[in-house]
Amino acid sequence: MLIDGSGALVVGGASGLGEAAARALHARGAHVVVADLDAERGAALAARLGERAQFAAADVTRPEQLEQAVALAAAQVPGGLRISVHCAGIGHAERIARPKGPHRAETFERVVAVNLVGTFHALRLASAAMLANEPSDGGERGVVVNTASIAAYDGQIGQVAYAASKGGVVALTLPAARDLAGAGIRVCAIAPGLFDTPLLAALPAEARQQLGASIPFPPRLGLPSEFAQLACQIVENEMLNGEVIRLDGALRMAPR
Ligand SMILES: NC(=O)c1ccc[n+]([C@@H]2O[C@H](COP(=O)([O-])OP(=O)(O)OC[C@H]3O[C@@H](n4cnc5c(N)ncnc54)[C@H](O)[C@@H]3O)[C@@H](O)[C@H]2O)c1
């Protein structure tokens, strides 16, 4: 998929990995709608990007809000919505059971609602809009990039909810790609390891450095721009489909 001139949507695009993806797509000539819960950061980013960028306030657990963001993204250019990158997500730490009681059901449900069901809503709504696109010469109508996590494979202590939500994102990638293959719409996911985003910025510098040093090579936290680089490659490389790509410097997480 050609990025230059295409209509793009970046859900969770106000911060971290999503912000980097929005910046990279915009720098390569895409028309970008940044959709996010955080209206202040999202609107500021769209304003900084300037021309070819807009903000849409959207909570991924509210499909009607996502529907509006998708409509805005599809209306940017006559070619319609061709690129959808999904980065909205939250973390949560809680053990499955402790002497004081079992894992709360509502925290598990909340993480799955945002990370997994939110991804499902964005995927179904964006791909439905892509079905209306004229196919490219190669028959392509669109591409979707979701964000999983290596916690889907190596979930640590306290990550039952987070790992389950990201495992769901991994598992839906192939069937969604198969569902949409006839229409020329690709679906991939990136499973990041440890990246230097506001999610980790809350940790003290020493803890962040230790986390980075635990990565085989390169022994540092990943840069959001490296995530964005892969997202753009997935968009551009037509053979990438139905695949979840680990982006983790060979990190395999220990139990804690
Ligand atoms: N940073 C890492 O090391 C890392 C590793 C693996 C996976 N991930 C995943 O990458 C994605 C992005 O993480 P990040 O590190 O950039 O975090 P971040 O907190 O910087 O960005 C997440 C964005 O999602 C938005 N968001 C949260 N809940 C939302 C909702 N209900 N509706 C709409 N937007 C919502 C936030 O406002 C924020 O802008 C997440 O899915 C995260 O699980 C991150």
PDB file of C-alpha atoms and ligand atoms in Angstrom:
ATOM      1  CA  MET A   1       0.000   0.000   0.000  1.00  0.00           C
ATOM      2  CA  LEU A   2       1.334   3.391  -0.973  1.00  0.00           C
ATOM      3  CA  ILE A   3       1.461   5.654   2.099  1.00  0.00           C
ATOM      4  CA  ASP A   4       1.836   8.927   0.207  1.00  0.00           C
ATOM      5  CA  GLY A   5      -1.611  10.418  -0.352  1.00  0.00           C
ATOM      6  CA  SER A   6      -3.504   7.648   1.449  1.00  0.00           C
ATOM      7  CA  GLY A   7      -6.133   8.167   4.152  1.00  0.00           C
ATOM      8  CA  ALA A   8      -4.955   6.786   7.516  1.00  0.00           C
ATOM      9  CA  LEU A   9      -6.391   6.319  10.994  1.00  0.00           C
ATOM     10  CA  VAL A  10      -4.235   5.860  14.076  1.00  0.00           C
ATOM     11  CA  VAL A  11      -6.276   4.780  17.093  1.00  0.00           C
ATOM     12  CA  GLY A  12      -4.470   5.495  20.371  1.00  0.00           C
ATOM     13  CA  GLY A  13      -2.366   7.920  18.344  1.00  0.00           C
ATOM     14  CA  ALA A  14      -1.966  10.640  20.975  1.00  0.00           C
ATOM     15  CA  SER A  15       0.975   9.064  22.812  1.00  0.00           C
ATOM     16  CA  GLY A  16       3.853   6.602  22.651  1.00  0.00           C
ATOM     17  CA  LEU A  17       3.856   4.021  19.876  1.00  0.00           C
ATOM     18  CA  GLY A  18       0.682   5.399  18.264  1.00  0.00           C
ATOM     19  CA  GLU A  19       2.038   8.927  18.220  1.00  0.00           C
ATOM     20  CA  ALA A  20       5.215   7.693  16.521  1.00  0.00           C
ATOM     21  CA  ALA A  21       3.139   5.794  13.944  1.00  0.00           C
ATOM     22  CA  ALA A  22       0.991   8.876  13.258  1.00  0.00           C
ATOM     23  CA  ARG A  23       4.105  11.012  12.825  1.00  0.00           C
ATOM     24  CA  ALA A  24       5.773   8.479  10.512  1.00  0.00           C
ATOM     25  CA  LEU A  25       2.705   8.008   8.304  1.00  0.00           C
ATOM     26  CA  HIS A  26       2.217  11.772   8.131  1.00  0.00           C
ATOM     27  CA  ALA A  27       5.890  12.353   7.257  1.00  0.00           C
ATOM     28  CA  ARG A  28       5.507   9.867   4.393  1.00  0.00           C
ATOM     29  CA  GLY A  29       2.576  11.846   2.976  1.00  0.00           C
ATOM     30  CA  ALA A  30      -0.510  10.179   4.476  1.00  0.00           C
ATOM     31  CA  HIS A  31      -3.609  12.095   5.577  1.00  0.00           C
ATOM     32  CA  VAL A  32      -3.912  11.109   9.225  1.00  0.00           C
ATOM     33  CA  VAL A  33      -6.766  11.072  11.722  1.00  0.00           C
ATOM     34  CA  VAL A  34      -5.451  10.632  15.266  1.00  0.00           C
ATOM     35  CA  ALA A  35      -8.173   9.041  17.419  1.00  0.00           C
ATOM     36  CA  ASP A  36      -7.700   8.853  21.167  1.00  0.00           C
ATOM     37  CA  LEU A  37      -9.337   9.158  24.558  1.00  0.00           C
ATOM     38  CA  ASP A  38      -6.847  11.884  25.472  1.00  0.00           C
ATOM     39  CA  ALA A  39      -8.300  14.904  23.670  1.00  0.00           C
ATOM     40  CA  GLU A  40      -5.679  17.338  24.916  1.00  0.00           C
ATOM     41  CA  ARG A  41      -2.645  15.380  23.683  1.00  0.00           C
ATOM     42  CA  GLY A  42      -4.389  14.182  20.526  1.00  0.00           C
ATOM     43  CA  ALA A  43      -5.546  17.629  19.442  1.00  0.00           C
ATOM     44  CA  ALA A  44      -2.107  19.098  20.233  1.00  0.00           C
ATOM     45  CA  LEU A  45      -0.408  16.446  18.092  1.00  0.00           C
ATOM     46  CA  ALA A  46      -2.772  17.007  15.159  1.00  0.00           C
ATOM     47  CA  ALA A  47      -2.165  20.768  15.443  1.00  0.00           C
ATOM     48  CA  ARG A  48       1.622  20.230  15.496  1.00  0.00           C
ATOM     49  CA  LEU A  49       1.461  17.980  12.430  1.00  0.00           C
ATOM     50  CA  GLY A  50      -0.625  20.673  10.709  1.00  0.00           C
ATOM     51  CA  GLU A  51      -1.926  20.081   7.214  1.00  0.00           C
ATOM     52  CA  ARG A  52      -3.207  16.549   6.480  1.00  0.00           C
ATOM     53  CA  ALA A  53      -3.813  15.838  10.195  1.00  0.00           C
ATOM     54  CA  GLN A  54      -6.984  15.853  12.301  1.00  0.00           C
ATOM     55  CA  PHE A  55      -7.987  14.682  15.745  1.00  0.00           C
ATOM     56  CA  ALA A  56     -11.065  12.649  16.648  1.00  0.00           C
ATOM     57  CA  ALA A  57     -11.986  12.084  20.289  1.00  0.00           C
ATOM     58  CA  ALA A  58     -12.790   8.396  20.640  1.00  0.00           C
ATOM     59  CA  ASP A  59     -12.932   5.818  23.405  1.00  0.00           C
ATOM     60  CA  VAL A  60     -12.347   2.371  21.899  1.00  0.00           C
ATOM     61  CA  THR A  61     -14.928   0.893  24.281  1.00  0.00           C
ATOM     62  CA  ARG A  62     -17.551   3.170  22.658  1.00  0.00           C
ATOM     63  CA  PRO A  63     -18.047   1.856  19.094  1.00  0.00           C
ATOM     64  CA  GLU A  64     -20.237   4.807  18.097  1.00  0.00           C
ATOM     65  CA  GLN A  65     -17.288   7.141  18.777  1.00  0.00           C
ATOM     66  CA  LEU A  66     -14.928   4.939  16.775  1.00  0.00           C
ATOM     67  CA  GLU A  67     -17.459   4.896  13.952  1.00  0.00           C
ATOM     68  CA  GLN A  68     -17.237   8.686  13.755  1.00  0.00           C
ATOM     69  CA  ALA A  69     -13.434   8.591  13.737  1.00  0.00           C
ATOM     70  CA  VAL A  70     -13.497   6.018  10.923  1.00  0.00           C
ATOM     71  CA  ALA A  71     -15.957   8.172   8.953  1.00  0.00           C
ATOM     72  CA  LEU A  72     -13.700  11.209   9.369  1.00  0.00           C
ATOM     73  CA  ALA A  73     -10.659   9.203   8.264  1.00  0.00           C
ATOM     74  CA  ALA A  74     -12.519   7.806   5.248  1.00  0.00           C
ATOM     75  CA  ALA A  75     -13.620  11.300   4.151  1.00  0.00           C
ATOM     76  CA  GLN A  76     -10.097  12.822   4.141  1.00  0.00           C
ATOM     77  CA  VAL A  77      -9.244  11.913   0.548  1.00  0.00           C
ATOM     78  CA  PRO A  78     -11.289  10.503  -2.354  1.00  0.00           C
ATOM     79  CA  GLY A  79      -9.363   7.212  -2.082  1.00  0.00           C
ATOM     80  CA  GLY A  80     -10.989   6.554   1.312  1.00  0.00           C
ATOM     81  CA  LEU A  81      -9.513   4.966   4.443  1.00  0.00           C
ATOM     82  CA  ARG A  82      -6.638   2.704   3.375  1.00  0.00           C
ATOM     83  CA  ILE A  83      -4.440   2.419   6.469  1.00  0.00           C
ATOM     84  CA  SER A  84      -5.605   1.721  10.039  1.00  0.00           C
ATOM     85  CA  VAL A  85      -3.081   1.386  12.872  1.00  0.00           C
ATOM     86  CA  HIS A  86      -4.353   0.445  16.308  1.00  0.00           C
ATOM     87  CA  CYS A  87      -2.280   1.289  19.395  1.00  0.00           C
ATOM     88  CA  ALA A  88      -4.816   2.107  22.119  1.00  0.00           C
ATOM     89  CA  GLY A  89      -4.147   0.021  25.192  1.00  0.00           C
ATOM     90  CA  ILE A  90      -3.813  -0.054  28.946  1.00  0.00           C
ATOM     91  CA  GLY A  91      -1.737  -2.111  31.386  1.00  0.00           C
ATOM     92  CA  HIS A  92      -2.739  -3.716  34.648  1.00  0.00           C
ATOM     93  CA  ALA A  93      -0.934  -5.782  37.314  1.00  0.00           C
ATOM     94  CA  GLU A  94      -2.865  -8.221  39.522  1.00  0.00           C
ATOM     95  CA  ARG A  95      -2.293 -11.869  40.421  1.00  0.00           C
ATOM     96  CA  ILE A  96      -4.896 -14.518  39.610  1.00  0.00           C
ATOM     97  CA  ALA A  97      -5.320 -15.229  43.314  1.00  0.00           C
ATOM     98  CA  ARG A  98      -3.755 -14.070  46.582  1.00  0.00           C
ATOM     99  CA  PRO A  99      -4.524 -14.932  50.212  1.00  0.00           C
ATOM    100  CA  LYS A 100      -6.664 -11.795  50.401  1.00  0.00           C
ATOM    101  CA  GLY A 101      -8.803 -12.947  47.473  1.00  0.00           C
ATOM    102  CA  PRO A 102      -9.077 -13.791  43.781  1.00  0.00           C
ATOM    103  CA  HIS A 103      -8.278 -11.474  40.861  1.00  0.00           C
ATOM    104  CA  ARG A 104     -11.094  -8.955  40.600  1.00  0.00           C
ATOM    105  CA  ALA A 105     -13.397  -9.699  37.691  1.00  0.00           C
ATOM    106  CA  GLU A 106     -13.998  -6.039  36.857  1.00  0.00           C
ATOM    107  CA  THR A 107     -10.287  -5.230  36.346  1.00  0.00           C
ATOM    108  CA  PHE A 108      -9.881  -8.269  34.071  1.00  0.00           C
ATOM    109  CA  GLU A 109     -12.976  -7.284  32.095  1.00  0.00           C
ATOM    110  CA  ARG A 110     -11.800  -3.667  31.777  1.00  0.00           C
ATOM    111  CA  VAL A 111      -8.393  -4.629  30.340  1.00  0.00           C
ATOM    112  CA  VAL A 112      -9.986  -7.056  27.881  1.00  0.00           C
ATOM    113  CA  ALA A 113     -12.615  -4.439  26.949  1.00  0.00           C
ATOM    114  CA  VAL A 114      -9.989  -1.829  26.068  1.00  0.00           C
ATOM    115  CA  ASN A 115      -7.162  -3.947  24.642  1.00  0.00           C
ATOM    116  CA  LEU A 116      -9.018  -6.762  22.904  1.00  0.00           C
ATOM    117  CA  VAL A 117     -12.629  -5.693  22.318  1.00  0.00           C
ATOM    118  CA  GLY A 118     -11.404  -2.172  21.459  1.00  0.00           C
ATOM    119  CA  THR A 119      -9.061  -3.645  18.838  1.00  0.00           C
ATOM    120  CA  PHE A 120     -11.941  -5.753  17.502  1.00  0.00           C
ATOM    121  CA  HIS A 121     -14.191  -2.659  17.169  1.00  0.00           C
ATOM    122  CA  ALA A 122     -11.520  -0.650  15.348  1.00  0.00           C
ATOM    123  CA  LEU A 123     -10.706  -3.585  13.075  1.00  0.00           C
ATOM    124  CA  ARG A 124     -14.317  -4.354  12.134  1.00  0.00           C
ATOM    125  CA  LEU A 125     -15.263  -0.692  11.581  1.00  0.00           C
ATOM    126  CA  ALA A 126     -12.107   0.283   9.655  1.00  0.00           C
ATOM    127  CA  SER A 127     -12.176  -2.803   7.435  1.00  0.00           C
ATOM    128  CA  ALA A 128     -15.901  -2.316   6.710  1.00  0.00           C
ATOM    129  CA  ALA A 129     -15.074   1.219   5.484  1.00  0.00           C
ATOM    130  CA  MET A 130     -12.170  -0.164   3.398  1.00  0.00           C
ATOM    131  CA  LEU A 131     -14.529  -2.510   1.547  1.00  0.00           C
ATOM    132  CA  ALA A 132     -15.908   0.562  -0.281  1.00  0.00           C
ATOM    133  CA  ASN A 133     -12.455   1.516  -1.652  1.00  0.00           C
ATOM    134  CA  GLU A 134     -11.476   1.116  -5.292  1.00  0.00           C
ATOM    135  CA  PRO A 135      -8.797  -1.594  -5.386  1.00  0.00           C
ATOM    136  CA  SER A 136      -5.238  -0.680  -6.383  1.00  0.00           C
ATOM    137  CA  ASP A 137      -3.762  -2.201  -9.572  1.00  0.00           C
ATOM    138  CA  GLY A 138      -2.621  -5.101  -7.379  1.00  0.00           C
ATOM    139  CA  GLY A 139      -6.148  -5.545  -5.961  1.00  0.00           C
ATOM    140  CA  GLU A 140      -5.413  -3.999  -2.548  1.00  0.00           C
ATOM    141  CA  ARG A 141      -8.080  -2.013  -0.681  1.00  0.00           C
ATOM    142  CA  GLY A 142      -6.518  -1.510   2.720  1.00  0.00           C
ATOM    143  CA  VAL A 143      -4.211  -2.627   5.502  1.00  0.00           C
ATOM    144  CA  VAL A 144      -4.709  -2.892   9.259  1.00  0.00           C
ATOM    145  CA  VAL A 145      -1.868  -3.012  11.804  1.00  0.00           C
ATOM    146  CA  ASN A 146      -2.801  -3.991  15.367  1.00  0.00           C
ATOM    147  CA  THR A 147      -0.631  -3.904  18.491  1.00  0.00           C
ATOM    148  CA  ALA A 148      -0.241  -7.024  20.596  1.00  0.00           C
ATOM    149  CA  SER A 149       2.649  -7.542  23.062  1.00  0.00           C
ATOM    150  CA  ILE A 150       5.230 -10.210  23.808  1.00  0.00           C
ATOM    151  CA  ALA A 151       3.176 -10.661  27.008  1.00  0.00           C
ATOM    152  CA  ALA A 152       0.824 -12.636  24.741  1.00  0.00           C
ATOM    153  CA  TYR A 153       3.545 -15.343  24.735  1.00  0.00           C
ATOM    154  CA  ASP A 154       5.643 -14.681  27.878  1.00  0.00           C
ATOM    155  CA  GLY A 155       3.157 -13.154  30.309  1.00  0.00           C
ATOM    156  CA  GLN A 156       4.774 -12.320  33.634  1.00  0.00           C
ATOM    157  CA  ILE A 157       3.513 -12.594  37.193  1.00  0.00           C
ATOM    158  CA  GLY A 158       0.536 -10.263  37.532  1.00  0.00           C
ATOM    159  CA  GLN A 159      -0.158 -10.140  33.794  1.00  0.00           C
ATOM    160  CA  VAL A 160      -3.106 -12.522  33.483  1.00  0.00           C
ATOM    161  CA  ALA A 161      -5.493  -9.822  32.239  1.00  0.00           C
ATOM    162  CA  TYR A 162      -2.976  -8.010  30.033  1.00  0.00           C
ATOM    163  CA  ALA A 163      -1.583 -11.232  28.530  1.00  0.00           C
ATOM    164  CA  ALA A 164      -5.081 -12.592  27.856  1.00  0.00           C
ATOM    165  CA  SER A 165      -6.098  -9.368  26.112  1.00  0.00           C
ATOM    166  CA  LYS A 166      -2.982  -9.365  23.921  1.00  0.00           C
ATOM    167  CA  GLY A 167      -3.265 -13.114  23.279  1.00  0.00           C
ATOM    168  CA  GLY A 168      -6.669 -12.352  21.820  1.00  0.00           C
ATOM    169  CA  VAL A 169      -5.162  -9.734  19.500  1.00  0.00           C
ATOM    170  CA  VAL A 170      -2.593 -12.322  18.338  1.00  0.00           C
ATOM    171  CA  ALA A 171      -5.273 -14.980  17.783  1.00  0.00           C
ATOM    172  CA  LEU A 172      -7.627 -12.836  15.716  1.00  0.00           C
ATOM    173  CA  THR A 173      -4.934 -11.729  13.266  1.00  0.00           C
ATOM    174  CA  LEU A 174      -4.968 -14.773  10.967  1.00  0.00           C
ATOM    175  CA  PRO A 175      -8.747 -15.335  10.837  1.00  0.00           C
ATOM    176  CA  ALA A 176      -9.342 -11.605  10.228  1.00  0.00           C
ATOM    177  CA  ALA A 177      -6.762 -11.653   7.409  1.00  0.00           C
ATOM    178  CA  ARG A 178      -8.517 -14.691   5.957  1.00  0.00           C
ATOM    179  CA  ASP A 179     -11.955 -13.016   6.265  1.00  0.00           C
ATOM    180  CA  LEU A 180     -10.710  -9.957   4.383  1.00  0.00           C
ATOM    181  CA  ALA A 181      -8.350 -11.549   1.851  1.00  0.00           C
ATOM    182  CA  GLY A 182     -11.026 -11.721  -0.844  1.00  0.00           C
ATOM    183  CA  ALA A 183     -11.439  -7.946  -0.593  1.00  0.00           C
ATOM    184  CA  GLY A 184      -7.697  -7.232  -0.756  1.00  0.00           C
ATOM    185  CA  ILE A 185      -7.441  -6.012   2.846  1.00  0.00           C
ATOM    186  CA  ARG A 186      -4.441  -7.185   4.904  1.00  0.00           C
ATOM    187  CA  VAL A 187      -4.269  -7.591   8.679  1.00  0.00           C
ATOM    188  CA  CYS A 188      -1.034  -7.862  10.691  1.00  0.00           C
ATOM    189  CA  ALA A 189       0.010  -7.227  14.272  1.00  0.00           C
ATOM    190  CA  ILE A 190       3.197  -6.103  15.960  1.00  0.00           C
ATOM    191  CA  ALA A 191       4.105  -7.680  19.310  1.00  0.00           C
ATOM    192  CA  PRO A 192       6.464  -5.147  20.920  1.00  0.00           C
ATOM    193  CA  GLY A 193       8.902  -6.018  23.687  1.00  0.00           C
ATOM    194  CA  LEU A 194       9.922  -3.127  25.947  1.00  0.00           C
ATOM    195  CA  PHE A 195       9.571   0.324  24.420  1.00  0.00           C
ATOM    196  CA  ASP A 196      10.418   3.729  25.823  1.00  0.00           C
ATOM    197  CA  THR A 197       6.975   5.359  25.951  1.00  0.00           C
ATOM    198  CA  PRO A 198       5.026   7.288  28.609  1.00  0.00           C
ATOM    199  CA  LEU A 199       3.841   3.833  29.765  1.00  0.00           C
ATOM    200  CA  LEU A 200       7.378   3.147  31.066  1.00  0.00           C
ATOM    201  CA  ALA A 201       8.379   6.772  31.691  1.00  0.00           C
ATOM    202  CA  ALA A 202       6.706   6.560  35.093  1.00  0.00           C
ATOM    203  CA  LEU A 203       9.498   4.215  36.246  1.00  0.00           C
ATOM    204  CA  PRO A 204      12.710   5.660  37.752  1.00  0.00           C
ATOM    205  CA  ALA A 205      15.600   6.070  35.282  1.00  0.00           C
ATOM    206  CA  GLU A 206      17.546   3.237  36.937  1.00  0.00           C
ATOM    207  CA  ALA A 207      14.657   0.785  36.604  1.00  0.00           C
ATOM    208  CA  ARG A 208      14.235   1.723  32.938  1.00  0.00           C
ATOM    209  CA  GLN A 209      17.941   1.229  32.349  1.00  0.00           C
ATOM    210  CA  GLN A 210      17.794  -2.202  34.022  1.00  0.00           C
ATOM    211  CA  LEU A 211      14.819  -3.176  31.896  1.00  0.00           C
ATOM    212  CA  GLY A 212      16.711  -2.114  28.780  1.00  0.00           C
ATOM    213  CA  ALA A 213      19.821  -4.053  29.847  1.00  0.00           C
ATOM    214  CA  SER A 214      17.719  -7.246  30.083  1.00  0.00           C
ATOM    215  CA  ILE A 215      17.252  -7.208  26.300  1.00  0.00           C
ATOM    216  CA  PRO A 216      19.813  -9.481  24.505  1.00  0.00           C
ATOM    217  CA  PHE A 217      20.508  -7.089  21.623  1.00  0.00           C
ATOM    218  CA  PRO A 218      20.305  -4.188  21.439  1.00  0.00           C
ATOM    219  CA  PRO A 219      20.508  -3.896  25.265  1.00  0.00           C
ATOM    220  CA  ARG A 220      18.215  -0.892  25.510  1.00  0.00           C
ATOM    221  CA  LEU A 221      14.516  -0.030  25.379  1.00  0.00           C
ATOM    222  CA  GLY A 222      13.021   0.124  21.896  1.00  0.00           C
ATOM    223  CA  LEU A 223      12.341   3.512  20.384  1.00  0.00           C
ATOM    224  CA  PRO A 224       8.779   4.413  19.361  1.00  0.00           C
ATOM    225  CA  SER A 225      10.229   5.378  15.957  1.00  0.00           C
ATOM    226  CA  GLU A 226      11.395   1.737  15.530  1.00  0.00           C
ATOM    227  CA  PHE A 227       7.824   0.552  16.106  1.00  0.00           C
ATOM    228  CA  ALA A 228       6.597   3.149  13.589  1.00  0.00           C
ATOM    229  CA  GLN A 229       9.217   2.012  11.065  1.00  0.00           C
ATOM    230  CA  LEU A 230       7.835  -1.545  11.209  1.00  0.00           C
ATOM    231  CA  ALA A 231       4.236  -0.308  11.001  1.00  0.00           C
ATOM    232  CA  CYS A 232       5.130   1.574   7.801  1.00  0.00           C
ATOM    233  CA  GLN A 233       6.926  -1.482   6.400  1.00  0.00           C
ATOM    234  CA  ILE A 234       3.822  -3.616   7.029  1.00  0.00           C
ATOM    235  CA  VAL A 235       1.731  -1.010   5.215  1.00  0.00           C
ATOM    236  CA  GLU A 236       4.123  -0.912   2.263  1.00  0.00           C
ATOM    237  CA  ASN A 237       4.982  -4.613   1.948  1.00  0.00           C
ATOM    238  CA  GLU A 238       2.083  -6.389   0.266  1.00  0.00           C
ATOM    239  CA  MET A 239       3.332  -9.875   1.167  1.00  0.00           C
ATOM    240  CA  LEU A 240       3.005  -9.257   4.902  1.00  0.00           C
ATOM    241  CA  ASN A 241      -0.413 -10.580   5.865  1.00  0.00           C
ATOM    242  CA  GLY A 242      -1.983 -12.604   8.674  1.00  0.00           C
ATOM    243  CA  GLU A 243       1.247 -12.376  10.662  1.00  0.00           C
ATOM    244  CA  VAL A 244       2.207 -11.225  14.171  1.00  0.00           C
ATOM    245  CA  ILE A 245       5.762  -9.876  14.246  1.00  0.00           C
ATOM    246  CA  ARG A 246       7.729  -9.766  17.502  1.00  0.00           C
ATOM    247  CA  LEU A 247       9.763  -6.566  17.796  1.00  0.00           C
ATOM    248  CA  ASP A 248      11.765  -7.241  20.932  1.00  0.00           C
ATOM    249  CA  GLY A 249      15.562  -7.550  20.465  1.00  0.00           C
ATOM    250  CA  ALA A 250      15.262 -11.307  21.204  1.00  0.00           C
ATOM    251  CA  LEU A 251      13.786 -10.641  24.670  1.00  0.00           C
ATOM    252  CA  ARG A 252      11.971 -13.589  26.281  1.00  0.00           C
ATOM    253  CA  MET A 253      10.471 -12.330  29.514  1.00  0.00           C
ATOM    254  CA  ALA A 254      11.149 -14.158  32.791  1.00  0.00           C
ATOM    255  CA  PRO A 255       8.334 -14.833  35.287  1.00  0.00           C
ATOM    256  CA  ARG A 256       9.084 -11.511  36.983  1.00  0.00           C
TER     257      ARG A 256
HETATM  258  N1  LIG B   1       5.539   0.502  25.622  1.00  0.00           N
HETATM  259  C1  LIG B   1       5.759  -0.805  25.621  1.00  0.00           C
HETATM  260  O1  LIG B   1       6.821  -1.283  26.075  1.00  0.00           O
HETATM  261  C2  LIG B   1       4.739  -1.755  25.037  1.00  0.00           C
HETATM  262  C3  LIG B   1       5.075  -3.109  24.930  1.00  0.00           C
HETATM  263  C4  LIG B   1       4.168  -4.010  24.389  1.00  0.00           C
HETATM  264  C5  LIG B   1       2.933  -3.561  23.965  1.00  0.00           C
HETATM  265  N2  LIG B   1       2.613  -2.247  24.078  1.00  0.00           N
HETATM  266  C6  LIG B   1       1.285  -1.845  23.615  1.00  0.00           C
HETATM  267  O2  LIG B   1       1.404  -0.780  22.701  1.00  0.00           O
HETATM  268  C7  LIG B   1       0.241   0.037  22.754  1.00  0.00           C
HETATM  269  C8  LIG B   1       0.671   1.487  22.948  1.00  0.00           C
HETATM  270  O3  LIG B   1       1.332   1.590  24.191  1.00  0.00           O
HETATM  271  P1  LIG B   1       2.248   2.836  24.567  1.00  0.00           P
HETATM  272  O4  LIG B   1       3.417   2.285  25.285  1.00  0.00           O
HETATM  273  O5  LIG B   1       2.441   3.697  23.385  1.00  0.00           O
HETATM  274  O6  LIG B   1       1.315   3.506  25.682  1.00  0.00           O
HETATM  275  P2  LIG B   1       0.794   5.004  25.849  1.00  0.00           P
HETATM  276  O7  LIG B   1       0.102   5.013  27.167  1.00  0.00           O
HETATM  277  O8  LIG B   1       1.897   5.967  25.598  1.00  0.00           O
HETATM  278  O9  LIG B   1      -0.284   5.152  24.678  1.00  0.00           O
HETATM  279  C9  LIG B   1      -1.519   4.514  24.715  1.00  0.00           C
HETATM  280  C10 LIG B   1      -2.554   5.444  24.117  1.00  0.00           C
HETATM  281  O10 LIG B   1      -3.820   4.746  24.118  1.00  0.00           O
HETATM  282  C11 LIG B   1      -4.807   5.675  24.541  1.00  0.00           C
HETATM  283  N3  LIG B   1      -5.936   4.971  25.122  1.00  0.00           N
HETATM  284  C12 LIG B   1      -5.974   4.267  26.290  1.00  0.00           C
HETATM  285  N4  LIG B   1      -7.214   3.816  26.507  1.00  0.00           N
HETATM  286  C13 LIG B   1      -7.981   4.221  25.462  1.00  0.00           C
HETATM  287  C14 LIG B   1      -9.351   4.067  25.120  1.00  0.00           C
HETATM  288  N5  LIG B   1     -10.220   3.415  25.916  1.00  0.00           N
HETATM  289  N6  LIG B   1      -9.787   4.616  23.958  1.00  0.00           N
HETATM  290  C15 LIG B   1      -8.943   5.298  23.164  1.00  0.00           C
HETATM  291  N7  LIG B   1      -7.645   5.496  23.438  1.00  0.00           N
HETATM  292  C16 LIG B   1      -7.169   4.956  24.574  1.00  0.00           C
HETATM  293  C17 LIG B   1      -4.102   6.569  25.553  1.00  0.00           C
HETATM  294  O11 LIG B   1      -4.797   7.801  25.753  1.00  0.00           O
HETATM  295  C18 LIG B   1      -2.741   6.745  24.910  1.00  0.00           C
HETATM  296  O12 LIG B   1      -2.706   7.858  24.044  1.00  0.00           O
HETATM  297  C19 LIG B   1      -0.620  -0.518  23.901  1.00  0.00           C
HETATM  298  O13 LIG B   1      -1.591  -1.360  23.345  1.00  0.00           O
HETATM  299  C20 LIG B   1       0.379  -1.316  24.723  1.00  0.00           C
HETATM  300  O14 LIG B   1      -0.254  -2.375  25.408  1.00  0.00           O
HETATM  301  C21 LIG B   1       3.479  -1.322  24.614  1.00  0.00           C
END
